[in-house]
Amino acid sequence: GKATAKPKGVPCRRHSRPPGCVVRAAAAVRIQAFYRGRLGRQLATRRRQRMEQEKLEEEQQKRMEQKKQQALEEAERQKKMQKENLLKEFRERKCTLEEMCQGLPSHTRDWEEKPLMLLEMLDGVGCCEAWLGRHMDGRSARKAYLALARKWHPDKWTVQGERCVAIATEVAKQLVRAYEQLCIDLPRAPADNCAAEDDDETRECCEFASWVGVSFHGMEEIWKERRGVKR
């Protein structure tokens, strides 16, 4: 029952301490573990933020692509609607011209019998000779112009509706411009050969041009005469 005595020189286990190198190594391991965990948490946070940022950028890119696609679809729809409206307007305009050409009391020019030809001329294809024909002097051109102007006067189409009045106004303006160009190009009749009928026809030409909103040489004199202004 007696305790065995420890040999001399052997330290007691209860009072023994690890050497200093072991303590320092353990402290270094703890420090490394601390900073390794901290660095890992920072890297995980940055990775999560980067993933969230990439997700937001992807969603934004999708929204931009959707908006771009919607804009393209809207532009295509507007283009298609505009094309349909132009086609509808062309058909209505063509039908109106066909009705107007059929309702004329007489046909002195080719375009009065061909609505498509008249439609092309109203779009700016026809020249002055196409509207009034070829003439040798201003007197024959004036008679042809008045014959057409009396038939296509907008006041004569008020019963048929606003579309007919609008087209008649376009035709009347083209006739006025064509006659004005012929007056410039063709020689005038001598003053000795001018009769009262010529003055009346010239006055009628100017009044008709003034009515449709087109003016040319001689309009000022007609305006003064109608208001009693002395020269």
PDB file of C-alpha atoms in Angstrom:
ATOM      1  CA  GLY A   1       0.000   0.000   0.000  1.00  0.00           C
ATOM      2  CA  LYS A   2       2.879   2.373   0.046  1.00  0.00           C
ATOM      3  CA  ALA A   3       3.267   4.733  -2.875  1.00  0.00           C
ATOM      4  CA  THR A   4       6.251   4.148  -4.963  1.00  0.00           C
ATOM      5  CA  ALA A   5       8.601   7.059  -5.006  1.00  0.00           C
ATOM      6  CA  LYS A   6       9.454   8.607  -8.329  1.00  0.00           C
ATOM      7  CA  PRO A   7      13.012   8.638  -9.353  1.00  0.00           C
ATOM      8  CA  LYS A   8      14.931  11.775  -8.945  1.00  0.00           C
ATOM      9  CA  GLY A   9      15.209  14.035 -11.970  1.00  0.00           C
ATOM     10  CA  VAL A  10      11.772  13.178 -13.376  1.00  0.00           C
ATOM     11  CA  PRO A  11       9.324  16.138 -13.097  1.00  0.00           C
ATOM     12  CA  CYS A  12       5.846  15.649 -11.746  1.00  0.00           C
ATOM     13  CA  ARG A  13       3.148  15.298 -14.492  1.00  0.00           C
ATOM     14  CA  ARG A  14       0.782  17.582 -12.697  1.00  0.00           C
ATOM     15  CA  HIS A  15       3.235  20.380 -12.580  1.00  0.00           C
ATOM     16  CA  SER A  16       4.799  19.796 -16.053  1.00  0.00           C
ATOM     17  CA  ARG A  17       4.455  22.509 -18.856  1.00  0.00           C
ATOM     18  CA  PRO A  18       4.903  22.162 -22.658  1.00  0.00           C
ATOM     19  CA  PRO A  19       7.991  23.705 -24.100  1.00  0.00           C
ATOM     20  CA  GLY A  20       7.816  27.257 -25.583  1.00  0.00           C
ATOM     21  CA  CYS A  21       8.047  26.113 -29.235  1.00  0.00           C
ATOM     22  CA  VAL A  22       4.915  24.048 -28.859  1.00  0.00           C
ATOM     23  CA  VAL A  23       3.018  26.977 -27.384  1.00  0.00           C
ATOM     24  CA  ARG A  24       4.084  29.271 -30.182  1.00  0.00           C
ATOM     25  CA  ALA A  25       3.145  26.712 -32.822  1.00  0.00           C
ATOM     26  CA  ALA A  26      -0.294  26.271 -31.308  1.00  0.00           C
ATOM     27  CA  ALA A  27      -0.801  30.059 -31.198  1.00  0.00           C
ATOM     28  CA  ALA A  28       0.236  30.348 -34.859  1.00  0.00           C
ATOM     29  CA  VAL A  29      -2.253  27.617 -35.801  1.00  0.00           C
ATOM     30  CA  ARG A  30      -5.036  29.449 -33.977  1.00  0.00           C
ATOM     31  CA  ILE A  31      -4.125  32.753 -35.643  1.00  0.00           C
ATOM     32  CA  GLN A  32      -4.021  31.090 -39.068  1.00  0.00           C
ATOM     33  CA  ALA A  33      -7.380  29.455 -38.476  1.00  0.00           C
ATOM     34  CA  PHE A  34      -8.869  32.783 -37.422  1.00  0.00           C
ATOM     35  CA  TYR A  35      -7.634  34.669 -40.466  1.00  0.00           C
ATOM     36  CA  ARG A  36      -8.428  31.743 -42.762  1.00  0.00           C
ATOM     37  CA  GLY A  37     -12.020  31.773 -41.550  1.00  0.00           C
ATOM     38  CA  ARG A  38     -12.263  35.529 -41.825  1.00  0.00           C
ATOM     39  CA  LEU A  39     -10.822  35.490 -45.345  1.00  0.00           C
ATOM     40  CA  GLY A  40     -13.170  32.678 -46.305  1.00  0.00           C
ATOM     41  CA  ARG A  41     -16.170  34.636 -45.072  1.00  0.00           C
ATOM     42  CA  GLN A  42     -15.042  37.716 -47.030  1.00  0.00           C
ATOM     43  CA  LEU A  43     -14.539  35.660 -50.180  1.00  0.00           C
ATOM     44  CA  ALA A  44     -17.946  34.044 -49.754  1.00  0.00           C
ATOM     45  CA  THR A  45     -19.541  37.460 -49.268  1.00  0.00           C
ATOM     46  CA  ARG A  46     -17.846  38.835 -52.379  1.00  0.00           C
ATOM     47  CA  ARG A  47     -18.838  35.783 -54.372  1.00  0.00           C
ATOM     48  CA  ARG A  48     -22.457  36.136 -53.237  1.00  0.00           C
ATOM     49  CA  GLN A  49     -22.467  39.856 -54.116  1.00  0.00           C
ATOM     50  CA  ARG A  50     -20.949  39.116 -57.528  1.00  0.00           C
ATOM     51  CA  MET A  51     -23.575  36.464 -58.203  1.00  0.00           C
ATOM     52  CA  GLU A  52     -26.351  38.866 -57.180  1.00  0.00           C
ATOM     53  CA  GLN A  53     -24.865  41.570 -59.396  1.00  0.00           C
ATOM     54  CA  GLU A  54     -24.653  39.170 -62.341  1.00  0.00           C
ATOM     55  CA  LYS A  55     -28.256  38.153 -61.730  1.00  0.00           C
ATOM     56  CA  LEU A  56     -29.382  41.791 -61.676  1.00  0.00           C
ATOM     57  CA  GLU A  57     -27.438  42.532 -64.861  1.00  0.00           C
ATOM     58  CA  GLU A  58     -28.960  39.492 -66.547  1.00  0.00           C
ATOM     59  CA  GLU A  59     -32.477  40.564 -65.546  1.00  0.00           C
ATOM     60  CA  GLN A  60     -31.793  44.093 -66.770  1.00  0.00           C
ATOM     61  CA  GLN A  61     -30.478  42.726 -70.066  1.00  0.00           C
ATOM     62  CA  LYS A  62     -33.617  40.636 -70.463  1.00  0.00           C
ATOM     63  CA  ARG A  63     -35.812  43.665 -69.788  1.00  0.00           C
ATOM     64  CA  MET A  64     -33.881  45.707 -72.343  1.00  0.00           C
ATOM     65  CA  GLU A  65     -34.219  42.947 -74.914  1.00  0.00           C
ATOM     66  CA  GLN A  66     -37.945  42.690 -74.199  1.00  0.00           C
ATOM     67  CA  LYS A  67     -38.366  46.451 -74.597  1.00  0.00           C
ATOM     68  CA  LYS A  68     -36.377  46.367 -77.833  1.00  0.00           C
ATOM     69  CA  GLN A  69     -38.490  43.503 -79.126  1.00  0.00           C
ATOM     70  CA  GLN A  70     -41.688  45.314 -78.147  1.00  0.00           C
ATOM     71  CA  ALA A  71     -40.453  48.471 -79.893  1.00  0.00           C
ATOM     72  CA  LEU A  72     -39.695  46.482 -83.047  1.00  0.00           C
ATOM     73  CA  GLU A  73     -43.109  44.829 -82.924  1.00  0.00           C
ATOM     74  CA  GLU A  74     -44.794  48.207 -82.386  1.00  0.00           C
ATOM     75  CA  ALA A  75     -42.873  49.749 -85.286  1.00  0.00           C
ATOM     76  CA  GLU A  76     -43.798  46.794 -87.494  1.00  0.00           C
ATOM     77  CA  ARG A  77     -47.423  47.122 -86.437  1.00  0.00           C
ATOM     78  CA  GLN A  78     -47.428  50.866 -87.148  1.00  0.00           C
ATOM     79  CA  LYS A  79     -45.793  50.250 -90.519  1.00  0.00           C
ATOM     80  CA  LYS A  80     -48.349  47.622 -91.394  1.00  0.00           C
ATOM     81  CA  MET A  81     -51.212  49.862 -90.254  1.00  0.00           C
ATOM     82  CA  GLN A  82     -49.815  52.776 -92.278  1.00  0.00           C
ATOM     83  CA  LYS A  83     -49.525  50.552 -95.327  1.00  0.00           C
ATOM     84  CA  GLU A  84     -53.115  49.390 -94.875  1.00  0.00           C
ATOM     85  CA  ASN A  85     -54.294  52.996 -94.460  1.00  0.00           C
ATOM     86  CA  LEU A  86     -52.455  54.058 -97.615  1.00  0.00           C
ATOM     87  CA  LEU A  87     -53.948  51.152 -99.531  1.00  0.00           C
ATOM     88  CA  LYS A  88     -57.392  51.994 -98.199  1.00  0.00           C
ATOM     89  CA  GLU A  89     -56.924  55.659 -99.112  1.00  0.00           C
ATOM     90  CA  PHE A  90     -55.746  54.677-102.597  1.00  0.00           C
ATOM     91  CA  ARG A  91     -58.783  52.447-103.152  1.00  0.00           C
ATOM     92  CA  GLU A  92     -61.215  55.087-101.894  1.00  0.00           C
ATOM     93  CA  ARG A  93     -59.517  57.744-104.013  1.00  0.00           C
ATOM     94  CA  LYS A  94     -59.642  55.479-107.056  1.00  0.00           C
ATOM     95  CA  CYS A  95     -63.342  54.694-106.523  1.00  0.00           C
ATOM     96  CA  THR A  96     -64.108  58.397-106.102  1.00  0.00           C
ATOM     97  CA  LEU A  97     -62.274  59.247-109.331  1.00  0.00           C
ATOM     98  CA  GLU A  98     -64.118  56.493-111.178  1.00  0.00           C
ATOM     99  CA  GLU A  99     -67.456  57.885-110.005  1.00  0.00           C
ATOM    100  CA  MET A 100     -66.449  61.434-110.923  1.00  0.00           C
ATOM    101  CA  CYS A 101     -65.218  60.436-114.387  1.00  0.00           C
ATOM    102  CA  GLN A 102     -68.439  58.528-115.028  1.00  0.00           C
ATOM    103  CA  GLY A 103     -70.482  61.523-113.900  1.00  0.00           C
ATOM    104  CA  LEU A 104     -68.885  64.002-116.308  1.00  0.00           C
ATOM    105  CA  PRO A 105     -71.184  65.342-119.043  1.00  0.00           C
ATOM    106  CA  SER A 106     -68.441  64.893-121.667  1.00  0.00           C
ATOM    107  CA  HIS A 107     -64.872  63.659-122.013  1.00  0.00           C
ATOM    108  CA  THR A 108     -62.486  65.908-123.903  1.00  0.00           C
ATOM    109  CA  ARG A 109     -59.204  64.557-122.538  1.00  0.00           C
ATOM    110  CA  ASP A 110     -57.885  61.018-122.140  1.00  0.00           C
ATOM    111  CA  TRP A 111     -57.458  61.349-118.390  1.00  0.00           C
ATOM    112  CA  GLU A 112     -61.174  62.080-118.014  1.00  0.00           C
ATOM    113  CA  GLU A 113     -61.906  58.557-119.239  1.00  0.00           C
ATOM    114  CA  LYS A 114     -59.079  56.818-117.336  1.00  0.00           C
ATOM    115  CA  PRO A 115     -59.229  57.238-113.548  1.00  0.00           C
ATOM    116  CA  LEU A 116     -55.856  55.546-113.019  1.00  0.00           C
ATOM    117  CA  MET A 117     -54.200  57.949-115.426  1.00  0.00           C
ATOM    118  CA  LEU A 118     -55.818  60.882-113.652  1.00  0.00           C
ATOM    119  CA  LEU A 119     -54.648  59.503-110.303  1.00  0.00           C
ATOM    120  CA  GLU A 120     -51.052  59.332-111.530  1.00  0.00           C
ATOM    121  CA  MET A 121     -51.263  62.860-112.918  1.00  0.00           C
ATOM    122  CA  LEU A 122     -52.551  64.174-109.600  1.00  0.00           C
ATOM    123  CA  ASP A 123     -49.521  62.605-107.925  1.00  0.00           C
ATOM    124  CA  GLY A 124     -47.274  64.818-110.067  1.00  0.00           C
ATOM    125  CA  VAL A 125     -46.656  62.677-113.152  1.00  0.00           C
ATOM    126  CA  GLY A 126     -48.501  64.737-115.770  1.00  0.00           C
ATOM    127  CA  CYS A 127     -47.139  67.830-117.535  1.00  0.00           C
ATOM    128  CA  CYS A 128     -49.073  70.846-118.814  1.00  0.00           C
ATOM    129  CA  GLU A 129     -49.622  69.252-122.257  1.00  0.00           C
ATOM    130  CA  ALA A 130     -51.019  66.132-120.585  1.00  0.00           C
ATOM    131  CA  TRP A 131     -53.600  68.258-118.789  1.00  0.00           C
ATOM    132  CA  LEU A 132     -54.632  70.655-121.558  1.00  0.00           C
ATOM    133  CA  GLY A 133     -53.196  69.124-124.725  1.00  0.00           C
ATOM    134  CA  ARG A 134     -50.938  70.653-127.361  1.00  0.00           C
ATOM    135  CA  HIS A 135     -51.881  74.103-128.726  1.00  0.00           C
ATOM    136  CA  MET A 136     -50.427  76.559-131.205  1.00  0.00           C
ATOM    137  CA  ASP A 137     -51.512  79.779-129.512  1.00  0.00           C
ATOM    138  CA  GLY A 138     -52.814  81.059-126.214  1.00  0.00           C
ATOM    139  CA  ARG A 139     -56.407  81.458-127.433  1.00  0.00           C
ATOM    140  CA  SER A 140     -56.934  77.739-128.135  1.00  0.00           C
ATOM    141  CA  ALA A 141     -55.227  76.848-124.855  1.00  0.00           C
ATOM    142  CA  ARG A 142     -57.542  79.244-122.998  1.00  0.00           C
ATOM    143  CA  LYS A 143     -60.657  77.699-124.548  1.00  0.00           C
ATOM    144  CA  ALA A 144     -59.517  74.185-123.672  1.00  0.00           C
ATOM    145  CA  TYR A 145     -58.662  75.312-120.145  1.00  0.00           C
ATOM    146  CA  LEU A 146     -62.050  76.975-119.593  1.00  0.00           C
ATOM    147  CA  ALA A 147     -63.929  73.947-120.939  1.00  0.00           C
ATOM    148  CA  LEU A 148     -62.183  71.719-118.419  1.00  0.00           C
ATOM    149  CA  ALA A 149     -62.323  74.239-115.586  1.00  0.00           C
ATOM    150  CA  ARG A 150     -66.082  74.597-115.905  1.00  0.00           C
ATOM    151  CA  LYS A 151     -66.550  70.832-115.632  1.00  0.00           C
ATOM    152  CA  TRP A 152     -64.145  70.392-112.739  1.00  0.00           C
ATOM    153  CA  HIS A 153     -65.169  73.426-110.724  1.00  0.00           C
ATOM    154  CA  PRO A 154     -65.392  72.297-107.064  1.00  0.00           C
ATOM    155  CA  ASP A 155     -68.802  73.962-106.625  1.00  0.00           C
ATOM    156  CA  LYS A 156     -70.297  71.465-109.073  1.00  0.00           C
ATOM    157  CA  TRP A 157     -69.294  68.514-106.865  1.00  0.00           C
ATOM    158  CA  THR A 158     -70.677  69.633-103.527  1.00  0.00           C
ATOM    159  CA  VAL A 159     -73.644  67.266-103.779  1.00  0.00           C
ATOM    160  CA  GLN A 160     -71.346  64.244-104.245  1.00  0.00           C
ATOM    161  CA  GLY A 161     -69.523  64.863-100.966  1.00  0.00           C
ATOM    162  CA  GLU A 162     -66.354  66.287 -99.509  1.00  0.00           C
ATOM    163  CA  ARG A 163     -64.058  63.746-101.144  1.00  0.00           C
ATOM    164  CA  CYS A 164     -65.276  64.725-104.598  1.00  0.00           C
ATOM    165  CA  VAL A 165     -64.869  68.410-103.754  1.00  0.00           C
ATOM    166  CA  ALA A 166     -61.306  67.816-102.541  1.00  0.00           C
ATOM    167  CA  ILE A 167     -60.344  65.901-105.698  1.00  0.00           C
ATOM    168  CA  ALA A 168     -62.030  68.488-107.922  1.00  0.00           C
ATOM    169  CA  THR A 169     -60.028  71.195-106.157  1.00  0.00           C
ATOM    170  CA  GLU A 170     -56.796  69.281-106.850  1.00  0.00           C
ATOM    171  CA  VAL A 171     -57.720  68.893-110.514  1.00  0.00           C
ATOM    172  CA  ALA A 172     -58.631  72.579-110.749  1.00  0.00           C
ATOM    173  CA  LYS A 173     -55.282  73.637-109.288  1.00  0.00           C
ATOM    174  CA  GLN A 174     -53.418  71.421-111.740  1.00  0.00           C
ATOM    175  CA  LEU A 175     -55.409  72.929-114.618  1.00  0.00           C
ATOM    176  CA  VAL A 176     -54.572  76.442-113.444  1.00  0.00           C
ATOM    177  CA  ARG A 177     -50.848  75.656-113.213  1.00  0.00           C
ATOM    178  CA  ALA A 178     -50.859  73.976-116.614  1.00  0.00           C
ATOM    179  CA  TYR A 179     -52.621  76.952-118.203  1.00  0.00           C
ATOM    180  CA  GLU A 180     -50.214  79.355-116.556  1.00  0.00           C
ATOM    181  CA  GLN A 181     -47.256  77.457-118.043  1.00  0.00           C
ATOM    182  CA  LEU A 182     -48.877  77.421-121.479  1.00  0.00           C
ATOM    183  CA  CYS A 183     -49.449  81.177-121.254  1.00  0.00           C
ATOM    184  CA  ILE A 184     -45.728  81.597-120.711  1.00  0.00           C
ATOM    185  CA  ASP A 185     -44.674  79.213-123.478  1.00  0.00           C
ATOM    186  CA  LEU A 186     -47.241  80.018-126.196  1.00  0.00           C
ATOM    187  CA  PRO A 187     -47.328  83.267-128.211  1.00  0.00           C
ATOM    188  CA  ARG A 188     -50.076  85.749-127.432  1.00  0.00           C
ATOM    189  CA  ALA A 189     -52.594  86.936-129.972  1.00  0.00           C
ATOM    190  CA  PRO A 190     -51.999  90.422-131.427  1.00  0.00           C
ATOM    191  CA  ALA A 191     -53.858  93.281-129.781  1.00  0.00           C
ATOM    192  CA  ASP A 192     -55.789  94.012-133.003  1.00  0.00           C
ATOM    193  CA  ASN A 193     -57.275  90.527-133.032  1.00  0.00           C
ATOM    194  CA  CYS A 194     -58.443  90.646-129.416  1.00  0.00           C
ATOM    195  CA  ALA A 195     -62.208  90.777-129.025  1.00  0.00           C
ATOM    196  CA  ALA A 196     -64.526  91.301-126.102  1.00  0.00           C
ATOM    197  CA  GLU A 197     -64.897  87.542-125.872  1.00  0.00           C
ATOM    198  CA  ASP A 198     -61.172  87.233-125.238  1.00  0.00           C
ATOM    199  CA  ASP A 199     -61.365  89.727-122.378  1.00  0.00           C
ATOM    200  CA  ASP A 200     -64.278  87.877-120.836  1.00  0.00           C
ATOM    201  CA  GLU A 201     -62.504  84.553-121.115  1.00  0.00           C
ATOM    202  CA  THR A 202     -59.301  86.010-119.655  1.00  0.00           C
ATOM    203  CA  ARG A 203     -61.256  87.474-116.743  1.00  0.00           C
ATOM    204  CA  GLU A 204     -62.963  84.158-116.167  1.00  0.00           C
ATOM    205  CA  CYS A 205     -59.599  82.392-116.149  1.00  0.00           C
ATOM    206  CA  CYS A 206     -58.228  84.745-113.528  1.00  0.00           C
ATOM    207  CA  GLU A 207     -61.330  84.528-111.375  1.00  0.00           C
ATOM    208  CA  PHE A 208     -61.262  80.755-111.475  1.00  0.00           C
ATOM    209  CA  ALA A 209     -57.580  80.698-110.498  1.00  0.00           C
ATOM    210  CA  SER A 210     -58.308  83.085-107.630  1.00  0.00           C
ATOM    211  CA  TRP A 211     -61.157  80.875-106.446  1.00  0.00           C
ATOM    212  CA  VAL A 212     -58.956  77.777-106.105  1.00  0.00           C
ATOM    213  CA  GLY A 213     -56.164  79.744-104.437  1.00  0.00           C
ATOM    214  CA  VAL A 214     -53.648  80.030-107.294  1.00  0.00           C
ATOM    215  CA  SER A 215     -52.506  83.369-108.654  1.00  0.00           C
ATOM    216  CA  PHE A 216     -50.596  84.337-111.774  1.00  0.00           C
ATOM    217  CA  HIS A 217     -50.094  87.317-114.072  1.00  0.00           C
ATOM    218  CA  GLY A 218     -53.180  89.515-114.337  1.00  0.00           C
ATOM    219  CA  MET A 219     -54.707  88.667-110.969  1.00  0.00           C
ATOM    220  CA  GLU A 220     -53.984  92.076-109.457  1.00  0.00           C
ATOM    221  CA  GLU A 221     -55.815  93.919-112.258  1.00  0.00           C
ATOM    222  CA  ILE A 222     -58.870  91.688-111.867  1.00  0.00           C
ATOM    223  CA  TRP A 223     -58.865  92.280-108.124  1.00  0.00           C
ATOM    224  CA  LYS A 224     -58.717  96.063-108.578  1.00  0.00           C
ATOM    225  CA  GLU A 225     -61.446  96.047-111.206  1.00  0.00           C
ATOM    226  CA  ARG A 226     -63.815  94.027-109.021  1.00  0.00           C
ATOM    227  CA  ARG A 227     -63.357  96.476-106.134  1.00  0.00           C
ATOM    228  CA  GLY A 228     -63.509  99.649-108.198  1.00  0.00           C
ATOM    229  CA  VAL A 229     -59.927 100.645-107.583  1.00  0.00           C
ATOM    230  CA  LYS A 230     -58.663 103.279-110.002  1.00  0.00           C
ATOM    231  CA  ARG A 231     -55.361 102.667-111.706  1.00  0.00           C
TER     232      ARG A 231
END
